[in-house]
mmCIF file of C-alpha atoms in Angstrom:
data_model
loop_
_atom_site.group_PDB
_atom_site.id
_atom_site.type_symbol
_atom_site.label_atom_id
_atom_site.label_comp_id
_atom_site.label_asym_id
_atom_site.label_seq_id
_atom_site.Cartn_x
_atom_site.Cartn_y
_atom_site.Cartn_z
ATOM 1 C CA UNK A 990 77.666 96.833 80.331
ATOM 2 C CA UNK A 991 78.129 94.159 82.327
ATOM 3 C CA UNK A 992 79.983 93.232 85.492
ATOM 4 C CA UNK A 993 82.297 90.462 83.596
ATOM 5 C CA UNK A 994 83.164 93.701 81.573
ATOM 6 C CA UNK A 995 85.356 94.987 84.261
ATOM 7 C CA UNK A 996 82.633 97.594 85.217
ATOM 8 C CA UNK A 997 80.716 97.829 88.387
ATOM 9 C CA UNK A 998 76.794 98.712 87.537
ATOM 10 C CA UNK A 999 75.777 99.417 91.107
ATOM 11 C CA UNK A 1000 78.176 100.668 93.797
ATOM 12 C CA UNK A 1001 77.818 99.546 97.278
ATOM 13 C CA UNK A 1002 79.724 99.149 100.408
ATOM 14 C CA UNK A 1003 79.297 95.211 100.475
ATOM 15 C CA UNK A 1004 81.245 94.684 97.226
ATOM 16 C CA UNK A 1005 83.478 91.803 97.745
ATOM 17 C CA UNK A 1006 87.177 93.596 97.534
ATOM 18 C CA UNK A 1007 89.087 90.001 97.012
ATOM 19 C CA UNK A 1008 86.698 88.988 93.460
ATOM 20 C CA UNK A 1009 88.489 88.212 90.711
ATOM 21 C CA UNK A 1010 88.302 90.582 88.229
ATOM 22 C CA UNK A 1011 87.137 89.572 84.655
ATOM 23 C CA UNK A 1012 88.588 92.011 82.986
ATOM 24 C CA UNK A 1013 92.117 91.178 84.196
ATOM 25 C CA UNK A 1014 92.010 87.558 82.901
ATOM 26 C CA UNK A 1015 90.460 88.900 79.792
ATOM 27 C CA UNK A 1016 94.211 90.418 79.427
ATOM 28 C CA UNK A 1017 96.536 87.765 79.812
ATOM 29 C CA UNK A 1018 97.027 87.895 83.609
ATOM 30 C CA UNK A 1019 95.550 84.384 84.987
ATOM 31 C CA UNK A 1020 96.392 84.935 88.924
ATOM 32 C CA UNK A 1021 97.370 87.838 90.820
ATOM 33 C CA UNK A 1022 100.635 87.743 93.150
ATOM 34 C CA UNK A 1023 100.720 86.532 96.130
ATOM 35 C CA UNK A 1024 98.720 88.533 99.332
ATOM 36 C CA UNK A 1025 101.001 90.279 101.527
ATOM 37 C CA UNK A 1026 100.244 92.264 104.417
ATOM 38 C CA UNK A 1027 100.748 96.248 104.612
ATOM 39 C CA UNK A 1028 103.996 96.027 106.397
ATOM 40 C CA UNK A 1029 105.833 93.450 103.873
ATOM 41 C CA UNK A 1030 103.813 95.875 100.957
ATOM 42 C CA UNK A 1031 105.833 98.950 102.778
ATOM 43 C CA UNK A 1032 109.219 97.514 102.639
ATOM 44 C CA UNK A 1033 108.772 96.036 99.266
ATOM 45 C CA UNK A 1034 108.303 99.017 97.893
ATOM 46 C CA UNK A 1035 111.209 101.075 99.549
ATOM 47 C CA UNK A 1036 113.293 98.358 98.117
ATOM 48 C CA UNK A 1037 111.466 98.960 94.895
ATOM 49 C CA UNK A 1038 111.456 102.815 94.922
ATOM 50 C CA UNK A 1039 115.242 102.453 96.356
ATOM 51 C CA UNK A 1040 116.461 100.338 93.446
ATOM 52 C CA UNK A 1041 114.799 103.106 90.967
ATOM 53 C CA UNK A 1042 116.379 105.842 92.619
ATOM 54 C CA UNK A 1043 113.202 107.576 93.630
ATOM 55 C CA UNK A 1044 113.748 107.937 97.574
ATOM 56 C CA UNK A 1045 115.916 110.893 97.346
ATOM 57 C CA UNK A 1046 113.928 113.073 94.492
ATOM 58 C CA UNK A 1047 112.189 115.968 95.526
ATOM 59 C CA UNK A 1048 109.020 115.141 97.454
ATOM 60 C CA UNK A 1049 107.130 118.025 95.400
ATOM 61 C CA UNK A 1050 107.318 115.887 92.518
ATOM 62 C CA UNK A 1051 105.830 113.002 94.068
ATOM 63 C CA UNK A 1052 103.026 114.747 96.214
ATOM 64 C CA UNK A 1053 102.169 115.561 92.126
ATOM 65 C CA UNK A 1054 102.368 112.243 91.006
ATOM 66 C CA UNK A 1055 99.370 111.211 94.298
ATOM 67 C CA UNK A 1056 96.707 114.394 93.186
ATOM 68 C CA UNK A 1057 97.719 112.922 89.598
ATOM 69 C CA UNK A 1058 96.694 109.310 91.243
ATOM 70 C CA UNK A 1059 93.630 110.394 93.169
ATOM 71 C CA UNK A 1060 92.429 112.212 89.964
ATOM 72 C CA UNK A 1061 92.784 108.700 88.126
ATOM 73 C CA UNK A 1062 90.699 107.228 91.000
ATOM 74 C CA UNK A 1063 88.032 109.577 90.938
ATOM 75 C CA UNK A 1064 87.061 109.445 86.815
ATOM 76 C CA UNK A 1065 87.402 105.026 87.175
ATOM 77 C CA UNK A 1066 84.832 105.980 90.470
ATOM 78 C CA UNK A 1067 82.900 108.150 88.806
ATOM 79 C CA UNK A 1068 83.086 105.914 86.078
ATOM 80 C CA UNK A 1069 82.207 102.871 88.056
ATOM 81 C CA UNK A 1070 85.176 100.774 86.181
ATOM 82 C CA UNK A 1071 85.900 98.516 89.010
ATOM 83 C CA UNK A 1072 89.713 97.002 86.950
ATOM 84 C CA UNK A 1073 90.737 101.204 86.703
ATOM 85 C CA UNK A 1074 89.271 101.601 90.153
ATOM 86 C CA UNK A 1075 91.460 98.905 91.609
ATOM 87 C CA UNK A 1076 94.284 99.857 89.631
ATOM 88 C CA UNK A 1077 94.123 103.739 90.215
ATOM 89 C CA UNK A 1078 93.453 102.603 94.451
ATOM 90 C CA UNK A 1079 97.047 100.464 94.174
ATOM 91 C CA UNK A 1080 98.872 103.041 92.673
ATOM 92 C CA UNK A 1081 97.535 105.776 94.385
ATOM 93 C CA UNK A 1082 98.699 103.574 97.616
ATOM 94 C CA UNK A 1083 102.106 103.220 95.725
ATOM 95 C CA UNK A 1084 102.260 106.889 95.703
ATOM 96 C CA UNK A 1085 101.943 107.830 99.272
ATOM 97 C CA UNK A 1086 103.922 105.075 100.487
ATOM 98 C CA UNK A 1087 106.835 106.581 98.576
ATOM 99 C CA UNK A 1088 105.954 109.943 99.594
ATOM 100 C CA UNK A 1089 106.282 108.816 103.102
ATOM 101 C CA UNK A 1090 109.320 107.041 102.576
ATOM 102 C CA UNK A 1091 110.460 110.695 100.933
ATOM 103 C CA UNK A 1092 109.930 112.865 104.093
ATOM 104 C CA UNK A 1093 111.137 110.367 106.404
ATOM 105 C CA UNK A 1094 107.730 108.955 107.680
ATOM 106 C CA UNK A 1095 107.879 105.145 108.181
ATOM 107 C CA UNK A 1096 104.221 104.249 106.747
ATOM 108 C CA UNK A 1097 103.837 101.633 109.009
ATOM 109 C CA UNK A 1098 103.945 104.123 111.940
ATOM 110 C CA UNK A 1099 101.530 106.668 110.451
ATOM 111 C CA UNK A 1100 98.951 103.513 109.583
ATOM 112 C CA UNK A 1101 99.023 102.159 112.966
ATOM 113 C CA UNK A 1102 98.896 105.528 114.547
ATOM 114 C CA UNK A 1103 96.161 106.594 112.521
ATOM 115 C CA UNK A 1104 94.140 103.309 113.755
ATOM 116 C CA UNK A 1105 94.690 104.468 116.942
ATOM 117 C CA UNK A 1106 93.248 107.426 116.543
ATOM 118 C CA UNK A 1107 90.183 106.268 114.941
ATOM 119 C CA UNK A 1108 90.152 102.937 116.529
ATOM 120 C CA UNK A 1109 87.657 104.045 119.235
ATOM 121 C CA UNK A 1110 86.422 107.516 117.907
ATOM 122 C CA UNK A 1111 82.193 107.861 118.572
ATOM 123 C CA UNK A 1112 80.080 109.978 116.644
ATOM 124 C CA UNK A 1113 77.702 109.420 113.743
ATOM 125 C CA UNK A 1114 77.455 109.302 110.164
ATOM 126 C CA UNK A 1115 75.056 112.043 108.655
ATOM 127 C CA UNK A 1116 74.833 111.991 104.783
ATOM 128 C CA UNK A 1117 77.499 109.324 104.266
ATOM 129 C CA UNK A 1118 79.813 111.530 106.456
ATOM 130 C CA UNK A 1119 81.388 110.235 109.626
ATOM 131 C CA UNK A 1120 81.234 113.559 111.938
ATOM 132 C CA UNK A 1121 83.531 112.904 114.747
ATOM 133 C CA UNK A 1122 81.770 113.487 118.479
ATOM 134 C CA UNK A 1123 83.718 116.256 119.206
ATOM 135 C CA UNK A 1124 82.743 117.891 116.079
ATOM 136 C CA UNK A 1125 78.720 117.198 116.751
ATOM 137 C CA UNK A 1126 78.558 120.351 119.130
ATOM 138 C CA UNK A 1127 75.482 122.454 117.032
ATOM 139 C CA UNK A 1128 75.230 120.078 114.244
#
C-alpha cells in the first residue's frame, strides 16, 4: 500500500500534519472546513454538544465514549492508516472537550495551563520518553 491509499508506510515525527489526505478526496470531500484555532474549536463545540443535549448527561458515559476514542486511535496507529488516524485524533479531541465542558472545566484554561506547566520543563528524552528533571534523580 501506498501513501495516496490513505495509509502511512513509515511513521515519523516530521510528517507534515496539514497534507491533504488522498483518501478523503477519494470520498467525495474536495476541501476541508475552514482552520480555526483551539479556542473558536472549544466554543463551537459547546454550542454543538449544547444544541444535542449532551452537556448535562452523566460524565461516566462520556469518559467511556474517550477510552472508546483512544482505542480507535491506537488500532488506525498501530495500523499506520493516516485518514482513521486523523479521524480517531479529532474525535478523540471532540471527546474530551465535551468531557471538560461536563465537569465544569473550561478547556481553554486546562490547555493553557497545561502549556505552562510544560512550557519550560528540562529533562531528557530516554527511549522516546520525556522524563521530567525532577524525575531523573537515580535514573
Amino acid at each position: 500500500m501506498s501513501e495516496d491509499d490513505g495509509v502511512i508506510e513509515s511513521v515519523s515525527l516530521d510528517v507534515k500534519l496539514r497534507r491533504i489526505i488522498p483518501d478523503l478526496r477519494k470520498r467525495g470531500v474536495s476541501k476541508m472546513t475552514k482552520q480555526i484555532n483551539f479556542e473558536e474549536f472549544t466554543n463551537n463545540l459547546a454550542n454543538w454538544a449544547k444544541e444535542r443535549n449532551l452537556l448535562n448527561k452523566d460524565p461516566h458515559i462520556q469518559f467511556t465514549k474517550i477510552v472508546e476514542e483512544l482505542g480507535e486511535t491506537s488500532a488506525a496507529y498501530n495500523k499506520q492508516k493516516h485518514t482513521e488516524l486523523v479521524d480517531s485524533i479529532g474525535d478523540l479531541l471532540v471527546t474530551i472537550v465535551i468531557f471538560a465542558h461536563q465537569v465544569g472545566i473550561d478547556p481553554q484554561e486546562a490547555y493553557n495551563y497545561a502549556w505552562s506547566q510544560i512550557a519550560n520543563r528540562k529533562g531528557k528524552t530516554i527511549d522516546g520518553v520525556f522524563v521530567k528533571e525532577a524525575d531523573l534523580k537515580g535514573v
